[in-house]
PDB file of C-alpha atoms in Angstrom:
ATOM      1  CA  MET Y   1       4.296  -7.671  36.619  1.00 91.00           C
ATOM      2  CA  ILE Y   2       3.012 -10.763  38.428  1.00 97.00           C
ATOM      3  CA  SER Y   3      -0.681 -11.661  38.582  1.00 97.00           C
ATOM      4  CA  LEU Y   4      -3.105 -13.548  40.774  1.00 98.00           C
ATOM      5  CA  GLU Y   5      -6.523 -14.597  39.564  1.00 98.00           C
ATOM      6  CA  ASN Y   6      -9.641 -16.450  40.660  1.00 98.00           C
ATOM      7  CA  GLN Y   7     -13.194 -16.459  39.318  1.00 97.00           C
ATOM      8  CA  TYR Y   8     -13.950 -13.084  40.943  1.00 98.00           C
ATOM      9  CA  LEU Y   9     -10.800 -10.945  40.884  1.00 98.00           C
ATOM     10  CA  ARG Y  10      -7.590 -10.310  38.978  1.00 98.00           C
ATOM     11  CA  ALA Y  11      -4.703  -8.629  40.845  1.00 98.00           C
ATOM     12  CA  SER Y  12      -1.334  -7.465  39.505  1.00 98.00           C
ATOM     13  CA  PHE Y  13       1.853  -6.718  41.418  1.00 98.00           C
ATOM     14  CA  SER Y  14       5.341  -5.319  40.895  1.00 98.00           C
ATOM     15  CA  SER Y  15       8.498  -6.799  42.424  1.00 98.00           C
ATOM     16  CA  LYS Y  16       9.572  -3.217  43.171  1.00 98.00           C
ATOM     17  CA  GLY Y  17       8.241  -2.653  46.641  1.00 98.00           C
ATOM     18  CA  GLY Y  18       6.216  -5.874  46.408  1.00 98.00           C
ATOM     19  CA  GLU Y  19       3.473  -3.449  45.426  1.00 98.00           C
ATOM     20  CA  LEU Y  20      -0.126  -4.200  44.507  1.00 98.00           C
ATOM     21  CA  GLN Y  21      -0.784  -2.166  41.340  1.00 98.00           C
ATOM     22  CA  SER Y  22      -4.158  -3.373  40.058  1.00 98.00           C
ATOM     23  CA  LEU Y  23      -7.254  -4.991  41.523  1.00 98.00           C
ATOM     24  CA  LYS Y  24     -10.026  -5.704  39.031  1.00 98.00           C
ATOM     25  CA  SER Y  25     -13.403  -7.370  39.133  1.00 98.00           C
ATOM     26  CA  LYS Y  26     -13.570 -10.032  36.409  1.00 97.00           C
ATOM     27  CA  LYS Y  27     -17.358  -9.715  36.251  1.00 96.00           C
ATOM     28  CA  THR Y  28     -17.604  -5.941  35.795  1.00 96.00           C
ATOM     29  CA  GLU Y  29     -14.011  -5.065  34.744  1.00 96.00           C
ATOM     30  CA  LEU Y  30     -14.107  -2.339  37.400  1.00 97.00           C
ATOM     31  CA  GLU Y  31     -10.630  -1.256  38.557  1.00 98.00           C
ATOM     32  CA  TYR Y  32     -10.677  -0.745  42.324  1.00 98.00           C
ATOM     33  CA  LEU Y  33      -7.127   0.573  42.661  1.00 98.00           C
ATOM     34  CA  TRP Y  34      -5.805   4.033  41.855  1.00 98.00           C
ATOM     35  CA  SER Y  35      -4.175   4.434  38.429  1.00 96.00           C
ATOM     36  CA  GLY Y  36      -0.824   5.708  39.743  1.00 97.00           C
ATOM     37  CA  ASN Y  37      -1.004   8.927  37.689  1.00 97.00           C
ATOM     38  CA  PRO Y  38       2.355  10.610  38.472  1.00 97.00           C
ATOM     39  CA  ASP Y  39       0.835  14.076  37.960  1.00 97.00           C
ATOM     40  CA  TYR Y  40      -0.757  13.527  41.379  1.00 97.00           C
ATOM     41  CA  TRP Y  41       0.955  10.559  43.064  1.00 97.00           C
ATOM     42  CA  GLY Y  42       2.870   7.884  41.213  1.00 97.00           C
ATOM     43  CA  LYS Y  43       2.382   5.010  43.652  1.00 98.00           C
ATOM     44  CA  PHE Y  44      -0.410   2.484  44.144  1.00 98.00           C
ATOM     45  CA  SER Y  45      -0.088   0.611  47.443  1.00 98.00           C
ATOM     46  CA  PRO Y  46       3.380   0.997  48.968  1.00 98.00           C
ATOM     47  CA  ILE Y  47       4.629  -0.855  52.032  1.00 98.00           C
ATOM     48  CA  LEU Y  48       5.799   1.372  54.904  1.00 98.00           C
ATOM     49  CA  PHE Y  49       8.839  -0.206  56.585  1.00 98.00           C
ATOM     50  CA  PRO Y  50      10.826   0.062  58.836  1.00 98.00           C
ATOM     51  CA  ILE Y  51       9.133   3.316  59.831  1.00 98.00           C
ATOM     52  CA  VAL Y  52       5.707   4.811  59.265  1.00 98.00           C
ATOM     53  CA  GLY Y  53       5.531   8.499  58.422  1.00 97.00           C
ATOM     54  CA  GLY Y  54       8.361  10.954  58.922  1.00 96.00           C
ATOM     55  CA  LEU Y  55      11.187  11.292  61.412  1.00 98.00           C
ATOM     56  CA  LYS Y  56      12.214  14.619  62.887  1.00 98.00           C
ATOM     57  CA  ASN Y  57      14.966  15.867  60.556  1.00 97.00           C
ATOM     58  CA  ASN Y  58      14.725  12.409  58.891  1.00 97.00           C
ATOM     59  CA  THR Y  59      16.910  11.161  61.756  1.00 98.00           C
ATOM     60  CA  TYR Y  60      16.672   8.671  64.611  1.00 98.00           C
ATOM     61  CA  TYR Y  61      19.175   7.518  67.213  1.00 98.00           C
ATOM     62  CA  PHE Y  62      20.003   3.955  68.234  1.00 98.00           C
ATOM     63  CA  LYS Y  63      22.733   3.203  70.776  1.00 97.00           C
ATOM     64  CA  ASN Y  64      23.802   6.861  70.599  1.00 95.00           C
ATOM     65  CA  LYS Y  65      24.397   6.716  66.848  1.00 98.00           C
ATOM     66  CA  ALA Y  66      22.447   8.807  64.325  1.00 98.00           C
ATOM     67  CA  TYR Y  67      20.790   7.166  61.322  1.00 98.00           C
ATOM     68  CA  THR Y  68      18.871   8.752  58.456  1.00 98.00           C
ATOM     69  CA  LEU Y  69      15.703   7.375  56.893  1.00 98.00           C
ATOM     70  CA  PRO Y  70      13.271   8.998  54.445  1.00 96.00           C
ATOM     71  CA  ARG Y  71       9.549   9.293  55.120  1.00 95.00           C
ATOM     72  CA  HIS Y  72       7.967   5.812  55.323  1.00 97.00           C
ATOM     73  CA  GLY Y  73      11.339   4.037  55.176  1.00 98.00           C
ATOM     74  CA  PHE Y  74      13.083   2.246  52.321  1.00 98.00           C
ATOM     75  CA  ALA Y  75      11.180  -0.990  51.604  1.00 98.00           C
ATOM     76  CA  ARG Y  76       8.802   0.587  49.083  1.00 98.00           C
ATOM     77  CA  ASP Y  77      11.756   1.442  46.834  1.00 97.00           C
ATOM     78  CA  ARG Y  78      13.536  -1.929  47.044  1.00 98.00           C
ATOM     79  CA  VAL Y  79      13.140  -4.919  44.729  1.00 98.00           C
ATOM     80  CA  PHE Y  80      11.607  -7.928  46.476  1.00 98.00           C
ATOM     81  CA  GLU Y  81      12.091 -11.598  45.679  1.00 98.00           C
ATOM     82  CA  ALA Y  82       8.858 -13.096  44.342  1.00 98.00           C
ATOM     83  CA  GLU Y  83       7.568 -16.619  44.898  1.00 96.00           C
ATOM     84  CA  GLN Y  84       4.350 -17.690  43.182  1.00 94.00           C
ATOM     85  CA  ILE Y  85       2.731 -20.087  45.652  1.00 95.00           C
ATOM     86  CA  SER Y  86      -0.318 -20.776  43.476  1.00 97.00           C
ATOM     87  CA  GLU Y  87      -2.673 -19.016  41.050  1.00 97.00           C
ATOM     88  CA  THR Y  88      -4.211 -17.247  44.032  1.00 98.00           C
ATOM     89  CA  GLU Y  89      -1.243 -16.741  46.395  1.00 98.00           C
ATOM     90  CA  LEU Y  90       2.019 -14.814  46.072  1.00 98.00           C
ATOM     91  CA  LEU Y  91       4.856 -14.130  48.509  1.00 98.00           C
ATOM     92  CA  PHE Y  92       7.335 -11.261  48.220  1.00 98.00           C
ATOM     93  CA  THR Y  93      10.353 -11.191  50.516  1.00 98.00           C
ATOM     94  CA  LEU Y  94      13.011  -8.620  51.343  1.00 98.00           C
ATOM     95  CA  GLU Y  95      16.059  -9.206  53.555  1.00 98.00           C
ATOM     96  CA  HIS Y  96      18.626  -6.886  55.070  1.00 98.00           C
ATOM     97  CA  ASP Y  97      21.774  -6.228  53.073  1.00 98.00           C
ATOM     98  CA  GLU Y  98      24.854  -4.027  53.257  1.00 97.00           C
ATOM     99  CA  GLU Y  99      22.932  -0.964  52.078  1.00 97.00           C
ATOM    100  CA  SER Y 100      20.044  -1.376  54.509  1.00 98.00           C
ATOM    101  CA  LEU Y 101      22.405  -1.932  57.453  1.00 98.00           C
ATOM    102  CA  LYS Y 102      23.929   1.519  56.865  1.00 98.00           C
ATOM    103  CA  VAL Y 103      20.607   3.216  57.621  1.00 98.00           C
ATOM    104  CA  TYR Y 104      18.870   0.533  59.710  1.00 98.00           C
ATOM    105  CA  PRO Y 105      21.263  -1.622  61.782  1.00 98.00           C
ATOM    106  CA  PHE Y 106      19.056  -4.703  62.082  1.00 98.00           C
ATOM    107  CA  GLU Y 107      18.897  -8.073  60.382  1.00 98.00           C
ATOM    108  CA  PHE Y 108      15.404  -8.943  59.193  1.00 98.00           C
ATOM    109  CA  ARG Y 109      13.257 -10.809  56.709  1.00 98.00           C
ATOM    110  CA  LEU Y 110      10.122  -8.961  55.553  1.00 98.00           C
ATOM    111  CA  GLY Y 111       7.375 -10.909  53.817  1.00 98.00           C
ATOM    112  CA  LEU Y 112       4.388  -9.527  51.908  1.00 98.00           C
ATOM    113  CA  ARG Y 113       1.900 -12.326  51.279  1.00 98.00           C
ATOM    114  CA  TYR Y 114      -1.068 -11.720  48.969  1.00 98.00           C
ATOM    115  CA  GLN Y 115      -3.992 -14.120  48.649  1.00 98.00           C
ATOM    116  CA  LEU Y 116      -7.242 -14.052  46.704  1.00 98.00           C
ATOM    117  CA  SER Y 117     -10.244 -15.646  48.412  1.00 98.00           C
ATOM    118  CA  ALA Y 118     -13.550 -15.276  46.537  1.00 98.00           C
ATOM    119  CA  ASP Y 119     -14.121 -11.487  46.155  1.00 98.00           C
ATOM    120  CA  GLN Y 120     -11.457 -10.596  48.718  1.00 98.00           C
ATOM    121  CA  LEU Y 121      -7.758  -9.735  48.565  1.00 98.00           C
ATOM    122  CA  ILE Y 122      -5.803 -10.486  51.738  1.00 98.00           C
ATOM    123  CA  CYS Y 123      -2.452  -8.782  52.385  1.00 98.00           C
ATOM    124  CA  SER Y 124      -0.299 -10.173  55.211  1.00 98.00           C
ATOM    125  CA  TYR Y 125       2.819  -8.537  56.655  1.00 98.00           C
ATOM    126  CA  GLU Y 126       5.311 -11.048  58.060  1.00 98.00           C
ATOM    127  CA  VAL Y 127       8.438  -9.893  59.908  1.00 98.00           C
ATOM    128  CA  LEU Y 128      11.185 -12.236  61.143  1.00 98.00           C
ATOM    129  CA  ASN Y 129      14.114 -11.121  63.292  1.00 98.00           C
ATOM    130  CA  THR Y 130      17.021 -12.996  61.703  1.00 98.00           C
ATOM    131  CA  GLY Y 131      19.665 -11.273  63.854  1.00 98.00           C
ATOM    132  CA  ASP Y 132      20.999 -11.754  67.366  1.00 97.00           C
ATOM    133  CA  GLN Y 133      19.774  -8.477  68.862  1.00 97.00           C
ATOM    134  CA  LYS Y 134      16.273  -7.091  69.453  1.00 98.00           C
ATOM    135  CA  LEU Y 135      14.653  -5.788  66.251  1.00 98.00           C
ATOM    136  CA  TRP Y 136      12.830  -2.448  66.426  1.00 98.00           C
ATOM    137  CA  PHE Y 137      10.422  -1.605  63.618  1.00 98.00           C
ATOM    138  CA  SER Y 138       7.171  -0.062  62.455  1.00 98.00           C
ATOM    139  CA  ILE Y 139       5.110  -1.191  59.488  1.00 98.00           C
ATOM    140  CA  GLY Y 140       2.025  -0.064  57.633  1.00 98.00           C
ATOM    141  CA  GLY Y 141      -0.058  -0.165  54.487  1.00 98.00           C
ATOM    142  CA  HIS Y 142      -0.847   2.652  52.046  1.00 98.00           C
ATOM    143  CA  PRO Y 143      -3.300   1.263  49.437  1.00 98.00           C
ATOM    144  CA  ALA Y 144      -4.953   3.867  47.216  1.00 98.00           C
ATOM    145  CA  PHE Y 145      -8.453   3.068  46.001  1.00 98.00           C
ATOM    146  CA  ALA Y 146     -10.068   4.676  42.971  1.00 98.00           C
ATOM    147  CA  VAL Y 147     -12.817   7.221  43.642  1.00 98.00           C
ATOM    148  CA  PRO Y 148     -15.076   7.484  41.724  1.00 98.00           C
ATOM    149  CA  LEU Y 149     -15.426   3.924  40.464  1.00 97.00           C
ATOM    150  CA  LYS Y 150     -17.746   5.130  37.665  1.00 93.00           C
ATOM    151  CA  GLU Y 151     -16.528   7.913  35.373  1.00 92.00           C
ATOM    152  CA  GLU Y 152     -19.915   9.650  35.335  1.00 95.00           C
ATOM    153  CA  LEU Y 153     -19.839  10.127  39.109  1.00 97.00           C
ATOM    154  CA  SER Y 154     -17.853  12.626  41.188  1.00 97.00           C
ATOM    155  CA  TYR Y 155     -15.527  12.271  44.160  1.00 98.00           C
ATOM    156  CA  HIS Y 156     -18.108  13.746  46.530  1.00 96.00           C
ATOM    157  CA  ASP Y 157     -20.721  11.185  45.441  1.00 98.00           C
ATOM    158  CA  TYR Y 158     -18.842   8.686  47.642  1.00 98.00           C
ATOM    159  CA  TYR Y 159     -18.462   8.388  51.384  1.00 98.00           C
ATOM    160  CA  LEU Y 160     -16.530   6.371  53.948  1.00 98.00           C
ATOM    161  CA  GLN Y 161     -18.638   4.167  56.201  1.00 98.00           C
ATOM    162  CA  PHE Y 162     -16.994   3.471  59.582  1.00 98.00           C
ATOM    163  CA  ASN Y 163     -18.278   0.362  61.335  1.00 97.00           C
ATOM    164  CA  LYS Y 164     -17.777   1.483  64.964  1.00 98.00           C
ATOM    165  CA  ASP Y 165     -17.178   5.263  65.069  1.00 97.00           C
ATOM    166  CA  HIS Y 166     -19.706   8.077  65.406  1.00 95.00           C
ATOM    167  CA  GLN Y 167     -17.122  10.827  65.615  1.00 97.00           C
ATOM    168  CA  LEU Y 168     -13.500  11.073  64.505  1.00 97.00           C
ATOM    169  CA  ILE Y 169     -10.643  12.659  66.446  1.00 97.00           C
ATOM    170  CA  SER Y 170      -7.622  13.247  64.236  1.00 97.00           C
ATOM    171  CA  ASN Y 171      -4.202  14.647  65.105  1.00 96.00           C
ATOM    172  CA  LYS Y 172      -2.948  17.493  62.969  1.00 93.00           C
ATOM    173  CA  ILE Y 173       0.346  17.218  61.107  1.00 94.00           C
ATOM    174  CA  ASN Y 174       2.948  19.919  61.616  1.00 92.00           C
ATOM    175  CA  GLN Y 175       5.860  19.774  59.134  1.00 89.00           C
ATOM    176  CA  ASP Y 176       5.503  15.981  58.792  1.00 91.00           C
ATOM    177  CA  LEU Y 177       5.342  15.519  62.585  1.00 96.00           C
ATOM    178  CA  ILE Y 178       2.273  14.641  64.660  1.00 97.00           C
ATOM    179  CA  ASP Y 179       0.956  17.644  66.555  1.00 96.00           C
ATOM    180  CA  ASP Y 180      -0.781  17.550  69.935  1.00 95.00           C
ATOM    181  CA  GLU Y 181      -3.635  19.576  68.449  1.00 95.00           C
ATOM    182  CA  THR Y 182      -6.626  17.493  67.420  1.00 96.00           C
ATOM    183  CA  LYS Y 183      -9.721  17.996  65.310  1.00 95.00           C
ATOM    184  CA  MET Y 184     -13.105  16.397  65.950  1.00 96.00           C
ATOM    185  CA  THR Y 185     -15.415  15.468  63.078  1.00 94.00           C
ATOM    186  CA  GLU Y 186     -18.961  14.328  63.740  1.00 95.00           C
ATOM    187  CA  LEU Y 187     -20.216  11.477  61.571  1.00 97.00           C
ATOM    188  CA  GLU Y 188     -23.794  10.964  60.448  1.00 93.00           C
ATOM    189  CA  ASN Y 189     -24.580   7.283  61.019  1.00 96.00           C
ATOM    190  CA  GLY Y 190     -20.863   6.530  60.733  1.00 98.00           C
ATOM    191  CA  LYS Y 191     -20.524   8.233  57.338  1.00 98.00           C
ATOM    192  CA  LEU Y 192     -17.801  10.677  56.222  1.00 98.00           C
ATOM    193  CA  ARG Y 193     -18.464  12.259  52.842  1.00 97.00           C
ATOM    194  CA  LEU Y 194     -15.412  12.350  50.609  1.00 98.00           C
ATOM    195  CA  GLU Y 195     -14.378  15.859  49.606  1.00 97.00           C
ATOM    196  CA  HIS Y 196     -11.033  16.825  48.111  1.00 98.00           C
ATOM    197  CA  ASP Y 197     -10.486  19.556  50.711  1.00 97.00           C
ATOM    198  CA  LEU Y 198     -10.494  16.955  53.509  1.00 96.00           C
ATOM    199  CA  PHE Y 199      -6.833  16.362  52.659  1.00 96.00           C
ATOM    200  CA  TYR Y 200      -5.616  19.855  51.784  1.00 96.00           C
ATOM    201  CA  GLU Y 201      -3.731  19.991  55.107  1.00 92.00           C
ATOM    202  CA  ASP Y 202      -2.253  16.472  54.689  1.00 93.00           C
ATOM    203  CA  ALA Y 203      -3.529  13.131  55.974  1.00 95.00           C
ATOM    204  CA  LEU Y 204      -6.116  12.512  58.658  1.00 97.00           C
ATOM    205  CA  VAL Y 205      -4.221  10.647  61.398  1.00 98.00           C
ATOM    206  CA  PHE Y 206      -6.051   8.631  64.037  1.00 98.00           C
ATOM    207  CA  LYS Y 207      -4.601   7.266  67.261  1.00 97.00           C
ATOM    208  CA  ASN Y 208      -7.834   5.977  68.788  1.00 95.00           C
ATOM    209  CA  LEU Y 209     -10.038   4.772  65.963  1.00 97.00           C
ATOM    210  CA  LYS Y 210     -12.656   2.312  67.197  1.00 97.00           C
ATOM    211  CA  SER Y 211     -13.508   0.964  63.750  1.00 98.00           C
ATOM    212  CA  ASP Y 212     -11.740  -2.026  62.262  1.00 98.00           C
ATOM    213  CA  ALA Y 213     -13.582  -1.837  58.928  1.00 98.00           C
ATOM    214  CA  ILE Y 214     -14.201   1.101  56.589  1.00 98.00           C
ATOM    215  CA  ALA Y 215     -16.304   0.847  53.421  1.00 98.00           C
ATOM    216  CA  VAL Y 216     -16.140   3.080  50.344  1.00 98.00           C
ATOM    217  CA  ARG Y 217     -19.709   3.484  49.108  1.00 98.00           C
ATOM    218  CA  SER Y 218     -22.005   5.698  47.045  1.00 98.00           C
ATOM    219  CA  LYS Y 219     -25.780   6.012  46.911  1.00 97.00           C
ATOM    220  CA  GLN Y 220     -25.429   6.377  43.136  1.00 97.00           C
ATOM    221  CA  ASP Y 221     -23.290   3.256  42.657  1.00 96.00           C
ATOM    222  CA  PRO Y 222     -23.991  -0.313  43.869  1.00 97.00           C
ATOM    223  CA  HIS Y 223     -20.262  -1.076  43.659  1.00 97.00           C
ATOM    224  CA  GLY Y 224     -17.689  -0.282  46.297  1.00 98.00           C
ATOM    225  CA  LEU Y 225     -15.360  -1.967  48.743  1.00 98.00           C
ATOM    226  CA  GLU Y 226     -14.922  -2.818  52.402  1.00 98.00           C
ATOM    227  CA  PHE Y 227     -11.478  -2.523  53.974  1.00 98.00           C
ATOM    228  CA  GLN Y 228     -10.847  -4.566  57.144  1.00 98.00           C
ATOM    229  CA  PHE Y 229      -7.819  -3.983  59.401  1.00 98.00           C
ATOM    230  CA  LYS Y 230      -7.941  -5.683  62.785  1.00 96.00           C
ATOM    231  CA  ASP Y 231      -5.104  -5.063  65.296  1.00 96.00           C
ATOM    232  CA  PHE Y 232      -3.570  -1.955  63.705  1.00 98.00           C
ATOM    233  CA  PRO Y 233      -3.476   0.684  66.492  1.00 98.00           C
ATOM    234  CA  PHE Y 234      -3.030   3.696  64.199  1.00 98.00           C
ATOM    235  CA  PHE Y 235      -4.736   4.672  60.962  1.00 98.00           C
ATOM    236  CA  GLY Y 236      -4.316   7.281  58.247  1.00 98.00           C
ATOM    237  CA  ILE Y 237      -6.626   8.488  55.479  1.00 98.00           C
ATOM    238  CA  TRP Y 238      -5.112  10.557  52.686  1.00 98.00           C
ATOM    239  CA  ALA Y 239      -5.301  11.670  49.083  1.00 98.00           C
ATOM    240  CA  ALA Y 240      -3.036  13.885  46.989  1.00 98.00           C
ATOM    241  CA  LYS Y 241      -4.508  17.323  46.282  1.00 97.00           C
ATOM    242  CA  ASP Y 242      -7.577  17.011  44.036  1.00 98.00           C
ATOM    243  CA  ALA Y 243      -6.672  13.420  43.035  1.00 98.00           C
ATOM    244  CA  ASN Y 244      -9.395  10.827  42.475  1.00 98.00           C
ATOM    245  CA  PHE Y 245      -8.398   8.289  45.088  1.00 98.00           C
ATOM    246  CA  VAL Y 246      -8.477   7.677  48.805  1.00 98.00           C
ATOM    247  CA  CYS Y 247      -5.728   5.908  50.760  1.00 98.00           C
ATOM    248  CA  LEU Y 248      -6.843   3.740  53.659  1.00 98.00           C
ATOM    249  CA  GLU Y 249      -3.715   3.195  55.731  1.00 98.00           C
ATOM    250  CA  PRO Y 250      -3.487   0.700  58.614  1.00 98.00           C
ATOM    251  CA  TRP Y 251      -0.382   1.334  60.699  1.00 98.00           C
ATOM    252  CA  CYS Y 252       1.589  -0.397  63.417  1.00 98.00           C
ATOM    253  CA  GLY Y 253       3.619   2.723  64.113  1.00 98.00           C
ATOM    254  CA  ILE Y 254       3.247   6.428  63.472  1.00 98.00           C
ATOM    255  CA  ALA Y 255       5.267   9.481  62.465  1.00 98.00           C
ATOM    256  CA  ASP Y 256       7.373  11.232  65.097  1.00 98.00           C
ATOM    257  CA  GLY Y 257       5.519  13.622  67.369  1.00 97.00           C
ATOM    258  CA  ILE Y 258       6.584  17.243  67.715  1.00 97.00           C
ATOM    259  CA  HIS Y 259       8.092  16.461  71.161  1.00 96.00           C
ATOM    260  CA  THR Y 260      10.127  13.450  70.029  1.00 97.00           C
ATOM    261  CA  LYS Y 261      13.583  12.825  71.468  1.00 97.00           C
ATOM    262  CA  GLN Y 262      14.340  10.761  68.327  1.00 98.00           C
ATOM    263  CA  ASN Y 263      15.410   7.647  70.270  1.00 98.00           C
ATOM    264  CA  LEU Y 264      14.211   4.634  68.236  1.00 98.00           C
ATOM    265  CA  GLU Y 265      13.467   2.469  71.285  1.00 98.00           C
ATOM    266  CA  GLU Y 266      11.207   5.190  72.735  1.00 97.00           C
ATOM    267  CA  LYS Y 267       9.453   6.046  69.460  1.00 98.00           C
ATOM    268  CA  GLU Y 268       5.653   6.094  69.724  1.00 97.00           C
ATOM    269  CA  GLY Y 269       4.118   2.901  68.374  1.00 97.00           C
ATOM    270  CA  ILE Y 270       7.463   1.154  67.841  1.00 98.00           C
ATOM    271  CA  LEU Y 271       7.398  -2.663  67.866  1.00 98.00           C
ATOM    272  CA  SER Y 272      10.147  -5.038  68.943  1.00 98.00           C
ATOM    273  CA  LEU Y 273      11.007  -8.661  68.182  1.00 98.00           C
ATOM    274  CA  ASN Y 274      13.484 -10.866  70.014  1.00 98.00           C
ATOM    275  CA  PRO Y 275      15.990 -12.866  67.937  1.00 98.00           C
ATOM    276  CA  LYS Y 276      14.287 -15.506  65.723  1.00 97.00           C
ATOM    277  CA  GLU Y 277      10.822 -14.237  66.651  1.00 98.00           C
ATOM    278  CA  ASN Y 278       8.060 -13.820  64.044  1.00 98.00           C
ATOM    279  CA  TRP Y 279       5.361 -11.158  63.793  1.00 98.00           C
ATOM    280  CA  LYS Y 280       2.310 -11.014  61.521  1.00 98.00           C
ATOM    281  CA  ARG Y 281      -0.646  -8.748  60.732  1.00 98.00           C
ATOM    282  CA  GLN Y 282      -3.049  -8.608  57.827  1.00 98.00           C
ATOM    283  CA  TRP Y 283      -5.598  -6.404  56.154  1.00 98.00           C
ATOM    284  CA  GLN Y 284      -8.129  -7.404  53.545  1.00 98.00           C
ATOM    285  CA  VAL Y 285     -10.336  -5.672  50.995  1.00 98.00           C
ATOM    286  CA  THR Y 286     -13.629  -7.064  49.775  1.00 98.00           C
ATOM    287  CA  CYS Y 287     -14.831  -5.774  46.398  1.00 98.00           C
ATOM    288  CA  PHE Y 288     -18.513  -5.567  45.546  1.00 97.00           C
TER     289      PHE Y 288
END
């Protein structure tokens, strides 16, 4: 485990997946991240790369050749190189290798940069096309935040506060694929109460979310967090069945739709980079 620390926060990370595994307030000792209990879901904050979500039959086609990738890609299961920039900044990197080229025929360098700034953790995704052909990719975050933050409170004592939405339109998931059917949920002053049964039919998937910040709050608890995610066109919210966490997932990319033709270059939400081009996005969480 590798740690970052400032006067407000202490964060811990694993080289496997370059994964954030703990985010604690030094003042209150509150743990803001999910515990990773494998009885429910044994991850904490995996990186989704080079795809987000599932592929139809776990297969895509590029230049008329079939390739197989598992749900959310392979980066979350790979060991990253770690470089400690300072007490408050850390960079993980992953590059293509012989194994990755068998399932994803592109040369790349993926960077996960974490920085602490006052009471905020900033996570930046940095992608470099190191090859000589166009790079096609999707990328996304999957951080799981603890709910409730206080043991004496319940899951439904908390709510999500959307900063720009008054109603939510989510696409249903059909056997890991995005369905055309949608569901509308009205919000009261931008609030969505957290209930375990929200996620009994899988994640809530949004293609047209207006908000670029979502807070986790409770009227019974002064502590919570605000999650900011500018320039991510898709978003997912999920929890394992009856587990005490909520995943706030900013995505540049999305699972295959039910009508997909499985061609990587035509995949919904797919991004491309020319040779030697860089790409960067970031999300940040403020703890209070």
